[in-house]
Amino acid sequence: MGVQAHEIRQASVDDAPELARLLTLLGHPASASDLVARWSPWSAAGNSALVAPRGDGTLAGLAVLHSMWVLHRAQPLGRITALVVDQEQRGRGLGRRLVEAAEAHFTGAGCGMLEITSNFALVEAHAFYERIGYQRTSVRLAKVLASPLPSYAPP
């Protein structure tokens, strides 16, 4: 079953099983209970997600959104921290529609720039982002901290 542009909506905690499935497909293993436990502090911090539902109750795609103020920019910065489209829906424009919906969301929130983070190994995803107008502008480096918090809690 295809997905129409008007079917992109805000995710809710009730979507946790499908969000976990899609995030796991992207390479970020998660369970529905993990996401339910994180949902309140994550959403209270201003984060959100967009999803593309199918008629059968499953989700065809997901874009996880985060906005933040950084000292060196005059406007908030929007970031897509995860974008995934189910295997059988790829190549049909759904990823583009999710990014366009994210752009509209961040424009409405007053953001002056949108970044997309992506693992180095996802070469096809990088080519997709470049085709839709995104440029490689920086390198993001990460380090796992020795003593992470046992559960998600914003500072």
PDB file of C-alpha atoms in Angstrom:
ATOM      1  CA  MET A   1       0.000   0.000   0.000  1.00  0.00           C
ATOM      2  CA  GLY A   2       1.388   3.427  -0.945  1.00  0.00           C
ATOM      3  CA  VAL A   3       1.667   6.470   1.281  1.00  0.00           C
ATOM      4  CA  GLN A   4       0.198   9.848   0.320  1.00  0.00           C
ATOM      5  CA  ALA A   5       1.814  13.179   1.283  1.00  0.00           C
ATOM      6  CA  HIS A   6      -1.149  14.216   3.448  1.00  0.00           C
ATOM      7  CA  GLU A   7      -0.713  11.155   5.630  1.00  0.00           C
ATOM      8  CA  ILE A   8       2.426  12.397   7.399  1.00  0.00           C
ATOM      9  CA  ARG A   9       1.575  13.197  11.022  1.00  0.00           C
ATOM     10  CA  GLN A  10       3.154  13.775  14.419  1.00  0.00           C
ATOM     11  CA  ALA A  11       4.171  10.594  16.189  1.00  0.00           C
ATOM     12  CA  SER A  12       2.712   9.720  19.570  1.00  0.00           C
ATOM     13  CA  VAL A  13       3.796   7.394  22.350  1.00  0.00           C
ATOM     14  CA  ASP A  14       1.186   4.952  21.024  1.00  0.00           C
ATOM     15  CA  ASP A  15       3.430   4.508  17.960  1.00  0.00           C
ATOM     16  CA  ALA A  16       6.252   3.090  20.128  1.00  0.00           C
ATOM     17  CA  PRO A  17       6.160  -0.490  18.736  1.00  0.00           C
ATOM     18  CA  GLU A  18       6.449   0.731  15.139  1.00  0.00           C
ATOM     19  CA  LEU A  19       8.975   3.444  16.021  1.00  0.00           C
ATOM     20  CA  ALA A  20      11.125   0.777  17.681  1.00  0.00           C
ATOM     21  CA  ARG A  21      10.856  -1.435  14.588  1.00  0.00           C
ATOM     22  CA  LEU A  22      11.892   1.388  12.253  1.00  0.00           C
ATOM     23  CA  LEU A  23      14.731   2.602  14.489  1.00  0.00           C
ATOM     24  CA  THR A  24      16.016  -0.968  14.732  1.00  0.00           C
ATOM     25  CA  LEU A  25      15.855  -1.213  10.928  1.00  0.00           C
ATOM     26  CA  LEU A  26      18.006   1.936  10.780  1.00  0.00           C
ATOM     27  CA  GLY A  27      20.593   0.346  13.087  1.00  0.00           C
ATOM     28  CA  HIS A  28      19.473   1.779  16.431  1.00  0.00           C
ATOM     29  CA  PRO A  29      18.032  -1.231  18.271  1.00  0.00           C
ATOM     30  CA  ALA A  30      15.197  -0.224  20.571  1.00  0.00           C
ATOM     31  CA  SER A  31      12.164  -1.826  22.118  1.00  0.00           C
ATOM     32  CA  ALA A  32       8.728  -0.296  22.483  1.00  0.00           C
ATOM     33  CA  SER A  33       9.209  -0.240  26.258  1.00  0.00           C
ATOM     34  CA  ASP A  34      12.514   1.656  25.818  1.00  0.00           C
ATOM     35  CA  LEU A  35      10.750   4.330  23.803  1.00  0.00           C
ATOM     36  CA  VAL A  36       7.765   4.574  26.145  1.00  0.00           C
ATOM     37  CA  ALA A  37      10.167   5.093  29.073  1.00  0.00           C
ATOM     38  CA  ARG A  38      12.005   7.881  27.197  1.00  0.00           C
ATOM     39  CA  TRP A  39       8.943   9.545  25.657  1.00  0.00           C
ATOM     40  CA  SER A  40       7.952  12.018  28.395  1.00  0.00           C
ATOM     41  CA  PRO A  41      11.364  13.590  29.034  1.00  0.00           C
ATOM     42  CA  TRP A  42      12.222  13.452  25.324  1.00  0.00           C
ATOM     43  CA  SER A  43       9.035  15.215  24.231  1.00  0.00           C
ATOM     44  CA  ALA A  44       9.115  17.631  27.198  1.00  0.00           C
ATOM     45  CA  ALA A  45      12.531  18.769  25.923  1.00  0.00           C
ATOM     46  CA  GLY A  46      10.855  19.925  22.686  1.00  0.00           C
ATOM     47  CA  ASN A  47      11.633  16.907  20.541  1.00  0.00           C
ATOM     48  CA  SER A  48       9.143  15.354  18.158  1.00  0.00           C
ATOM     49  CA  ALA A  49       8.868  12.881  15.320  1.00  0.00           C
ATOM     50  CA  LEU A  50       6.955  12.667  12.074  1.00  0.00           C
ATOM     51  CA  VAL A  51       5.580   9.387  10.809  1.00  0.00           C
ATOM     52  CA  ALA A  52       3.943   8.077   7.649  1.00  0.00           C
ATOM     53  CA  PRO A  53       1.188   5.644   8.632  1.00  0.00           C
ATOM     54  CA  ARG A  54      -0.136   2.852   6.455  1.00  0.00           C
ATOM     55  CA  GLY A  55      -3.765   1.764   6.520  1.00  0.00           C
ATOM     56  CA  ASP A  56      -2.908  -1.418   8.413  1.00  0.00           C
ATOM     57  CA  GLY A  57      -1.635   0.343  11.565  1.00  0.00           C
ATOM     58  CA  THR A  58       2.047   0.052  10.682  1.00  0.00           C
ATOM     59  CA  LEU A  59       4.364   2.910   9.800  1.00  0.00           C
ATOM     60  CA  ALA A  60       6.143   3.267   6.458  1.00  0.00           C
ATOM     61  CA  GLY A  61       8.567   5.968   7.574  1.00  0.00           C
ATOM     62  CA  LEU A  62       9.905   8.057  10.434  1.00  0.00           C
ATOM     63  CA  ALA A  63      11.775  11.344  10.875  1.00  0.00           C
ATOM     64  CA  VAL A  64      12.993  12.184  14.400  1.00  0.00           C
ATOM     65  CA  LEU A  65      13.238  15.942  14.988  1.00  0.00           C
ATOM     66  CA  HIS A  66      15.225  18.034  17.453  1.00  0.00           C
ATOM     67  CA  SER A  67      15.635  21.788  17.669  1.00  0.00           C
ATOM     68  CA  MET A  68      18.090  23.733  19.774  1.00  0.00           C
ATOM     69  CA  TRP A  69      19.617  27.110  20.301  1.00  0.00           C
ATOM     70  CA  VAL A  70      23.351  27.317  19.740  1.00  0.00           C
ATOM     71  CA  LEU A  71      25.343  30.354  20.784  1.00  0.00           C
ATOM     72  CA  HIS A  72      26.923  30.916  17.376  1.00  0.00           C
ATOM     73  CA  ARG A  73      23.627  31.208  15.402  1.00  0.00           C
ATOM     74  CA  ALA A  74      20.988  33.930  15.491  1.00  0.00           C
ATOM     75  CA  GLN A  75      18.099  31.462  15.087  1.00  0.00           C
ATOM     76  CA  PRO A  76      17.418  27.995  16.470  1.00  0.00           C
ATOM     77  CA  LEU A  77      18.880  25.037  14.626  1.00  0.00           C
ATOM     78  CA  GLY A  78      16.695  22.138  13.498  1.00  0.00           C
ATOM     79  CA  ARG A  79      18.077  18.659  13.188  1.00  0.00           C
ATOM     80  CA  ILE A  80      16.765  15.402  11.795  1.00  0.00           C
ATOM     81  CA  THR A  81      18.499  12.869  14.009  1.00  0.00           C
ATOM     82  CA  ALA A  82      16.986   9.786  12.384  1.00  0.00           C
ATOM     83  CA  LEU A  83      15.236   9.253   9.057  1.00  0.00           C
ATOM     84  CA  VAL A  84      14.123   5.819   7.947  1.00  0.00           C
ATOM     85  CA  VAL A  85      11.745   4.500   5.312  1.00  0.00           C
ATOM     86  CA  ASP A  86      10.631   0.874   5.351  1.00  0.00           C
ATOM     87  CA  GLN A  87      12.394  -1.251   2.715  1.00  0.00           C
ATOM     88  CA  GLU A  88       9.415  -1.749   0.368  1.00  0.00           C
ATOM     89  CA  GLN A  89       8.579   1.983   0.376  1.00  0.00           C
ATOM     90  CA  ARG A  90      12.052   3.226  -0.610  1.00  0.00           C
ATOM     91  CA  GLY A  91      12.427   4.981  -3.931  1.00  0.00           C
ATOM     92  CA  ARG A  92       8.802   6.193  -3.971  1.00  0.00           C
ATOM     93  CA  GLY A  93       9.320   9.720  -2.620  1.00  0.00           C
ATOM     94  CA  LEU A  94       8.400   9.083   1.005  1.00  0.00           C
ATOM     95  CA  GLY A  95      11.810  10.088   2.368  1.00  0.00           C
ATOM     96  CA  ARG A  96      11.585  13.346   0.431  1.00  0.00           C
ATOM     97  CA  ARG A  97       8.077  13.990   1.812  1.00  0.00           C
ATOM     98  CA  LEU A  98       9.255  13.344   5.371  1.00  0.00           C
ATOM     99  CA  VAL A  99      12.153  15.781   4.911  1.00  0.00           C
ATOM    100  CA  GLU A 100       9.818  18.387   3.380  1.00  0.00           C
ATOM    101  CA  ALA A 101       7.447  17.993   6.342  1.00  0.00           C
ATOM    102  CA  ALA A 102      10.419  18.405   8.706  1.00  0.00           C
ATOM    103  CA  GLU A 103      11.503  21.532   6.830  1.00  0.00           C
ATOM    104  CA  ALA A 104       7.993  22.973   7.221  1.00  0.00           C
ATOM    105  CA  HIS A 105       7.993  22.076  10.931  1.00  0.00           C
ATOM    106  CA  PHE A 106      11.351  23.752  11.555  1.00  0.00           C
ATOM    107  CA  THR A 107      10.498  26.807   9.448  1.00  0.00           C
ATOM    108  CA  GLY A 108       7.348  27.226  11.533  1.00  0.00           C
ATOM    109  CA  ALA A 109       9.444  26.914  14.699  1.00  0.00           C
ATOM    110  CA  GLY A 110      11.706  29.785  13.574  1.00  0.00           C
ATOM    111  CA  CYS A 111      14.755  27.667  12.790  1.00  0.00           C
ATOM    112  CA  GLY A 112      17.262  29.222  10.408  1.00  0.00           C
ATOM    113  CA  MET A 113      18.993  25.994   9.387  1.00  0.00           C
ATOM    114  CA  LEU A 114      18.223  22.287   9.209  1.00  0.00           C
ATOM    115  CA  GLU A 115      20.899  19.651   9.649  1.00  0.00           C
ATOM    116  CA  ILE A 116      20.598  15.943   9.048  1.00  0.00           C
ATOM    117  CA  THR A 117      22.851  13.558  10.925  1.00  0.00           C
ATOM    118  CA  SER A 118      23.748  10.310   9.202  1.00  0.00           C
ATOM    119  CA  ASN A 119      26.116   7.433   9.826  1.00  0.00           C
ATOM    120  CA  PHE A 120      29.174   7.340   7.536  1.00  0.00           C
ATOM    121  CA  ALA A 121      28.173   3.856   6.356  1.00  0.00           C
ATOM    122  CA  LEU A 122      24.847   5.072   4.898  1.00  0.00           C
ATOM    123  CA  VAL A 123      26.325   6.197   1.581  1.00  0.00           C
ATOM    124  CA  GLU A 124      23.045   5.887  -0.341  1.00  0.00           C
ATOM    125  CA  ALA A 125      21.333   8.084   2.252  1.00  0.00           C
ATOM    126  CA  HIS A 126      24.026  10.745   1.820  1.00  0.00           C
ATOM    127  CA  ALA A 127      23.480  10.740  -1.946  1.00  0.00           C
ATOM    128  CA  PHE A 128      19.725  11.138  -1.337  1.00  0.00           C
ATOM    129  CA  TYR A 129      20.279  14.120   0.976  1.00  0.00           C
ATOM    130  CA  GLU A 130      22.552  15.778  -1.573  1.00  0.00           C
ATOM    131  CA  ARG A 131      19.972  15.214  -4.354  1.00  0.00           C
ATOM    132  CA  ILE A 132      17.370  17.088  -2.318  1.00  0.00           C
ATOM    133  CA  GLY A 133      19.620  20.073  -1.656  1.00  0.00           C
ATOM    134  CA  TYR A 134      21.653  19.301   1.446  1.00  0.00           C
ATOM    135  CA  GLN A 135      25.410  19.900   1.522  1.00  0.00           C
ATOM    136  CA  ARG A 136      28.201  18.296   3.486  1.00  0.00           C
ATOM    137  CA  THR A 137      29.218  21.094   5.826  1.00  0.00           C
ATOM    138  CA  SER A 138      30.907  19.502   8.807  1.00  0.00           C
ATOM    139  CA  VAL A 139      32.013  16.342  10.508  1.00  0.00           C
ATOM    140  CA  ARG A 140      30.316  15.164  13.677  1.00  0.00           C
ATOM    141  CA  LEU A 141      32.497  13.274  16.126  1.00  0.00           C
ATOM    142  CA  ALA A 142      31.084  11.235  18.982  1.00  0.00           C
ATOM    143  CA  LYS A 143      32.358   9.444  22.039  1.00  0.00           C
ATOM    144  CA  VAL A 144      30.437   7.116  24.334  1.00  0.00           C
ATOM    145  CA  LEU A 145      30.855   8.364  27.883  1.00  0.00           C
ATOM    146  CA  ALA A 146      32.154   6.004  30.533  1.00  0.00           C
ATOM    147  CA  SER A 147      29.169   6.428  32.853  1.00  0.00           C
ATOM    148  CA  PRO A 148      25.999   7.089  30.872  1.00  0.00           C
ATOM    149  CA  LEU A 149      22.818   7.666  32.832  1.00  0.00           C
ATOM    150  CA  PRO A 150      20.803   4.487  33.375  1.00  0.00           C
ATOM    151  CA  SER A 151      17.771   6.040  31.664  1.00  0.00           C
ATOM    152  CA  TYR A 152      17.105   9.115  29.563  1.00  0.00           C
ATOM    153  CA  ALA A 153      16.743  12.269  31.623  1.00  0.00           C
ATOM    154  CA  PRO A 154      17.391  15.743  30.205  1.00  0.00           C
ATOM    155  CA  PRO A 155      19.813  17.941  32.156  1.00  0.00           C
TER     156      PRO A 155
END
